[in-house]
Amino acid sequence: MNRPKLFDSHCHIHEAAYPGAEAAYRRALRAGVERLICVGTDEITSAEALSFTAGRRGCLASVGLHPHEAAKGQPALRRIRRLAEGPPAKLAAIGECGLDYFYSHSPVDAQLAALRFQMELALELRLPLIFHVRQAFDDFWPVFDDYAKTVPAVRGVLHSFTDNLANLDKVLERGLFIGVNGIATFSRNSSQQAVWRHLPLDSVLLETDAPFLTPVPLRGKVNEPAFIGLVADRLAELKQITPGEIIQAATKNAKSLFLNPKNQNL
Ligand SMILES: [Zn+2]
């Protein structure tokens, strides 16, 4: 039986430090991964995302400044703007951007300023956003909602969402997608499992976040896009439906979010 094609909506295999990216890309193709998004986290890895995806079919890029890197401030943000304005055909999104108060590697003011900058850039270029928000939703929603009435509307995904049902409702009310990754395969947290069970199929994206968050039973290995089927299997188990149903919905959702007339055939 043919499994529907997979779409890894979030990985970092383009980074110079990733071991064997070309081989990982080929294994992904063989595993049925039709598309993957290489997500930048600063001005250097964003440039790497654009160059890695340039010659590789099915690979698209996102450029952005991660909240951990927000202290790099305006010089990094201006460089990211220049990368995005190219305009590179492979560019599919802005991010990852957002707020992370769990680690707080950058000051809050710098995180908020970087988030606003990138939301404005995405709206200007009519691109979706990849958000990373950890223990910071109380500050995230007011910023997001400042831009919520814009036309066209803000579109995006809350990548690696592990928050509560109340914030899940707020995500869904705003028409945003939820990125599910290997955490779903190893988390024993019952309130997180409740989030994955309640997640409507039309809001699901699958992601690996490779090299991080390797799914069970491959813990200990470097994560790669070829492993994304394990995330689909686990989500299917939690939702008591088939992996095929998860994959079909998630791939359709990812295409509707990231593909546009310029990048859809690349
Ligand atoms: Zn990431």
Short mmCIF file of C-alpha atoms and ligand atoms in Angstrom, two decimals:
data_model
loop_
_atom_site.label_atom_id
_atom_site.label_comp_id
_atom_site.label_asym_id
_atom_site.label_seq_id
_atom_site.Cartn_x
_atom_site.Cartn_y
_atom_site.Cartn_z
CA MET A 1 0.00 0.00 0.00
CA ASN A 2 1.28 3.45 -0.88
CA ARG A 3 1.77 5.73 2.07
CA PRO A 4 0.96 9.36 1.30
CA LYS A 5 4.02 11.60 0.89
CA LEU A 6 5.51 13.22 3.99
CA PHE A 7 6.37 16.89 4.57
CA ASP A 8 8.94 17.76 7.28
CA SER A 9 7.87 21.30 8.16
CA HIS A 10 10.87 22.05 10.40
CA CYS A 11 14.47 20.83 10.32
CA HIS A 12 18.02 22.16 10.60
CA ILE A 13 20.02 19.71 8.46
CA HIS A 14 21.41 22.63 6.38
CA GLU A 15 23.58 23.85 9.26
CA ALA A 16 27.32 23.45 8.78
CA ALA A 17 27.53 21.45 12.03
CA TYR A 18 24.99 18.83 10.88
CA PRO A 19 26.71 15.49 10.17
CA GLY A 20 26.12 14.15 6.64
CA ALA A 21 23.34 16.43 5.43
CA GLU A 22 23.43 15.23 1.82
CA ALA A 23 23.09 11.59 2.89
CA ALA A 24 20.28 12.53 5.30
CA TYR A 25 18.50 14.34 2.46
CA ARG A 26 18.74 11.25 0.24
CA ARG A 27 17.46 8.97 3.00
CA ALA A 28 14.53 11.37 3.47
CA LEU A 29 13.62 11.07 -0.22
CA ARG A 30 13.78 7.28 0.02
CA ALA A 31 11.57 7.37 3.15
CA GLY A 32 8.87 9.20 1.20
CA VAL A 33 9.60 12.72 2.44
CA GLU A 34 8.53 14.83 -0.50
CA ARG A 35 9.35 18.21 1.02
CA LEU A 36 11.23 19.70 3.91
CA ILE A 37 11.66 23.18 5.30
CA CYS A 38 15.21 24.14 6.36
CA VAL A 39 14.70 26.67 9.14
CA GLY A 40 17.22 29.42 9.94
CA THR A 41 17.90 30.55 13.50
CA ASP A 42 20.22 33.50 12.88
CA GLU A 43 21.79 35.38 9.96
CA ILE A 44 24.40 32.64 9.41
CA THR A 45 22.14 29.56 9.49
CA SER A 46 19.51 31.47 7.46
CA ALA A 47 22.08 32.00 4.68
CA GLU A 48 23.00 28.30 4.99
CA ALA A 49 19.32 27.36 4.64
CA LEU A 50 19.09 29.30 1.38
CA SER A 51 22.25 27.79 -0.07
CA PHE A 52 21.48 24.21 1.04
CA THR A 53 17.98 24.31 -0.44
CA ALA A 54 19.05 26.04 -3.69
CA GLY A 55 20.06 22.92 -5.60
CA ARG A 56 17.93 20.32 -3.85
CA ARG A 57 14.50 19.40 -5.12
CA GLY A 58 11.74 19.48 -2.51
CA CYS A 59 13.79 21.57 -0.05
CA LEU A 60 12.52 25.03 0.89
CA ALA A 61 14.01 27.58 3.27
CA SER A 62 12.92 29.84 6.10
CA VAL A 63 15.05 32.76 7.29
CA GLY A 64 14.81 34.19 10.78
CA LEU A 65 16.26 35.04 14.17
CA HIS A 66 15.46 32.56 16.97
CA PRO A 67 14.56 34.09 20.36
CA HIS A 68 17.77 32.55 21.79
CA GLU A 69 19.70 34.70 19.27
CA ALA A 70 17.61 37.87 19.66
CA ALA A 71 20.42 39.66 21.54
CA LYS A 72 22.21 39.88 18.17
CA GLY A 73 19.68 42.63 17.48
CA GLN A 74 19.38 44.98 14.52
CA PRO A 75 22.53 44.00 12.59
CA ALA A 76 21.37 40.35 12.40
CA LEU A 77 17.78 41.37 11.64
CA ARG A 78 18.88 43.69 8.82
CA ARG A 79 20.98 40.88 7.34
CA ILE A 80 17.97 38.53 7.51
CA ARG A 81 15.83 41.17 5.79
CA ARG A 82 18.40 41.42 2.99
CA LEU A 83 18.43 37.61 2.59
CA ALA A 84 14.62 37.57 2.40
CA GLU A 85 14.36 40.44 -0.05
CA GLY A 86 16.59 38.69 -2.62
CA PRO A 87 13.99 37.48 -3.46
CA PRO A 88 15.14 33.85 -3.25
CA ALA A 89 12.75 31.51 -5.06
CA LYS A 90 13.21 28.84 -2.38
CA LEU A 91 12.09 31.10 0.45
CA ALA A 92 8.91 29.70 2.03
CA ALA A 93 8.65 31.42 5.44
CA ILE A 94 10.08 33.81 8.01
CA GLY A 95 11.33 32.31 11.28
CA GLU A 96 11.92 30.70 13.52
CA CYS A 97 11.00 33.69 15.63
CA GLY A 98 9.17 34.14 18.88
CA LEU A 99 9.72 34.24 22.62
CA ASP A 100 11.48 31.77 24.91
CA TYR A 101 11.29 32.53 28.62
CA PHE A 102 12.20 28.95 29.58
CA TYR A 103 15.86 29.43 28.71
CA SER A 104 15.88 33.27 28.40
CA HIS A 105 19.15 33.25 26.45
CA SER A 106 18.34 36.79 25.24
CA PRO A 107 16.81 39.75 27.13
CA VAL A 108 13.02 40.01 26.91
CA ASP A 109 13.11 43.42 25.19
CA ALA A 110 15.39 42.08 22.45
CA GLN A 111 13.13 39.04 21.97
CA LEU A 112 10.02 41.23 21.66
CA ALA A 113 11.72 43.62 19.21
CA ALA A 114 12.96 40.74 17.03
CA LEU A 115 9.50 39.15 17.00
CA ARG A 116 7.84 42.40 15.84
CA PHE A 117 10.51 42.98 13.20
CA GLN A 118 9.99 39.52 11.74
CA MET A 119 6.18 39.71 11.82
CA GLU A 120 6.37 42.96 9.88
CA LEU A 121 8.82 41.46 7.40
CA ALA A 122 6.58 38.42 6.83
CA LEU A 123 3.51 40.59 6.28
CA GLU A 124 5.39 42.81 3.87
CA LEU A 125 6.64 39.82 1.85
CA ARG A 126 3.32 37.92 2.27
CA LEU A 127 5.06 34.92 3.78
CA PRO A 128 3.95 32.65 6.65
CA LEU A 129 5.77 32.66 10.00
CA ILE A 130 7.38 29.82 11.95
CA PHE A 131 6.94 30.63 15.64
CA HIS A 132 8.92 29.26 18.59
CA VAL A 133 7.13 30.16 21.83
CA ARG A 134 8.08 28.57 25.14
CA GLN A 135 6.59 29.65 28.49
CA ALA A 136 5.88 33.06 26.99
CA PHE A 137 2.34 32.97 25.58
CA ASP A 138 1.14 35.78 27.91
CA ASP A 139 3.54 38.12 26.13
CA PHE A 140 3.20 36.50 22.71
CA TRP A 141 -0.55 36.96 22.18
CA PRO A 142 -0.61 40.77 22.63
CA VAL A 143 2.17 41.13 20.03
CA PHE A 144 0.53 38.66 17.65
CA ASP A 145 -2.86 40.34 18.02
CA ASP A 146 -1.38 43.75 17.19
CA TYR A 147 -0.95 42.38 13.66
CA ALA A 148 -4.06 40.19 13.61
CA LYS A 149 -6.27 42.66 11.77
CA THR A 150 -3.87 43.12 8.88
CA VAL A 151 -4.87 42.16 5.34
CA PRO A 152 -3.75 39.62 4.24
CA ALA A 153 -3.94 37.93 7.65
CA VAL A 154 -0.91 36.65 9.55
CA ARG A 155 -0.40 32.95 8.76
CA GLY A 156 1.92 30.57 10.52
CA VAL A 157 2.72 27.60 12.70
CA LEU A 158 3.48 27.22 16.39
CA HIS A 159 6.41 24.85 16.00
CA SER A 160 7.07 22.26 18.74
CA PHE A 161 3.95 23.29 20.67
CA THR A 162 3.96 21.77 24.18
CA ASP A 163 1.72 24.24 26.00
CA ASN A 164 -1.74 23.76 27.56
CA LEU A 165 -5.25 23.34 26.13
CA ALA A 166 -6.14 27.00 26.79
CA ASN A 167 -3.27 28.18 24.60
CA LEU A 168 -4.12 25.49 22.04
CA ASP A 169 -7.59 27.06 21.75
CA LYS A 170 -5.98 30.48 21.21
CA VAL A 171 -3.75 29.05 18.49
CA LEU A 172 -6.70 27.44 16.72
CA GLU A 173 -8.94 30.53 17.05
CA ARG A 174 -6.30 32.46 15.15
CA GLY A 175 -6.12 29.92 12.34
CA LEU A 176 -2.53 28.94 13.13
CA PHE A 177 -1.10 25.45 12.71
CA ILE A 178 0.55 23.28 15.38
CA GLY A 179 3.87 21.53 14.70
CA VAL A 180 4.10 18.04 16.25
CA ASN A 181 7.52 16.39 16.60
CA GLY A 182 9.39 13.63 18.46
CA ILE A 183 8.34 15.02 21.85
CA ALA A 184 4.98 13.31 21.22
CA THR A 185 6.81 9.96 21.12
CA PHE A 186 8.56 10.30 24.48
CA SER A 187 6.55 12.75 26.60
CA ARG A 188 4.81 11.16 29.56
CA ASN A 189 3.08 14.44 30.44
CA SER A 190 -0.66 13.76 30.40
CA SER A 191 -1.67 17.37 29.75
CA GLN A 192 0.61 17.45 26.68
CA GLN A 193 -0.89 14.18 25.49
CA ALA A 194 -4.33 15.76 25.89
CA VAL A 195 -3.24 18.57 23.53
CA TRP A 196 -2.18 16.09 20.83
CA ARG A 197 -5.43 14.11 21.25
CA HIS A 198 -7.52 17.27 20.87
CA LEU A 199 -5.60 18.62 17.92
CA PRO A 200 -7.93 18.90 14.90
CA LEU A 201 -6.49 17.20 11.81
CA ASP A 202 -6.79 20.36 9.76
CA SER A 203 -4.40 22.15 12.14
CA VAL A 204 -1.61 19.53 12.29
CA LEU A 205 1.85 19.86 10.78
CA LEU A 206 4.53 17.18 11.22
CA GLU A 207 8.14 18.18 11.89
CA THR A 208 11.38 16.56 13.04
CA ASP A 209 13.36 19.60 14.29
CA ALA A 210 16.40 17.48 13.27
CA PRO A 211 19.07 17.16 14.64
CA PHE A 212 17.09 17.54 17.90
CA LEU A 213 14.18 15.59 19.43
CA THR A 214 14.87 12.17 17.89
CA PRO A 215 11.66 10.09 18.15
CA VAL A 216 11.32 6.82 20.04
CA PRO A 217 12.69 4.15 19.38
CA LEU A 218 15.72 5.90 17.84
CA ARG A 219 16.64 8.03 20.88
CA GLY A 220 20.42 8.49 21.01
CA LYS A 221 20.76 8.86 17.22
CA VAL A 222 21.04 12.21 15.46
CA ASN A 223 17.52 13.05 14.27
CA GLU A 224 16.86 13.39 10.52
CA PRO A 225 13.84 14.03 8.27
CA ALA A 226 13.63 10.32 7.32
CA PHE A 227 12.43 9.60 10.87
CA ILE A 228 9.30 11.76 10.57
CA GLY A 229 7.03 8.76 9.98
CA LEU A 230 7.56 7.76 13.62
CA VAL A 231 5.98 11.04 14.72
CA ALA A 232 2.98 10.34 12.46
CA ASP A 233 2.69 6.82 13.90
CA ARG A 234 2.65 8.12 17.48
CA LEU A 235 0.16 10.92 16.78
CA ALA A 236 -2.08 8.38 15.06
CA GLU A 237 -1.87 6.18 18.15
CA LEU A 238 -2.79 9.11 20.44
CA LYS A 239 -5.70 10.15 18.21
CA GLN A 240 -6.74 6.55 17.48
CA ILE A 241 -6.76 6.96 13.70
CA THR A 242 -4.40 5.63 11.02
CA PRO A 243 -0.94 7.10 10.31
CA GLY A 244 -2.08 7.53 6.70
CA GLU A 245 -4.85 9.89 7.80
CA ILE A 246 -2.37 11.95 9.84
CA ILE A 247 0.14 12.15 7.00
CA GLN A 248 -2.43 13.02 4.38
CA ALA A 249 -3.82 15.87 6.49
CA ALA A 250 -0.43 17.17 7.65
CA THR A 251 1.06 17.21 4.14
CA LYS A 252 -2.00 19.00 2.77
CA ASN A 253 -1.81 21.57 5.60
CA ALA A 254 1.93 22.14 5.12
CA LYS A 255 1.46 22.67 1.40
CA SER A 256 -1.32 25.18 1.99
CA LEU A 257 0.90 27.09 4.44
CA PHE A 258 4.30 27.06 2.72
CA LEU A 259 3.76 26.64 -1.02
CA ASN A 260 3.12 29.62 -3.28
CA PRO A 261 3.15 30.08 -7.07
CA LYS A 262 6.91 30.84 -6.99
CA ASN A 263 8.14 27.87 -4.95
CA GLN A 264 5.55 25.12 -5.55
CA ASN A 265 7.46 23.42 -8.37
CA LEU A 266 10.96 23.71 -6.86
ZN ZN B 1 14.00 24.44 15.32
#
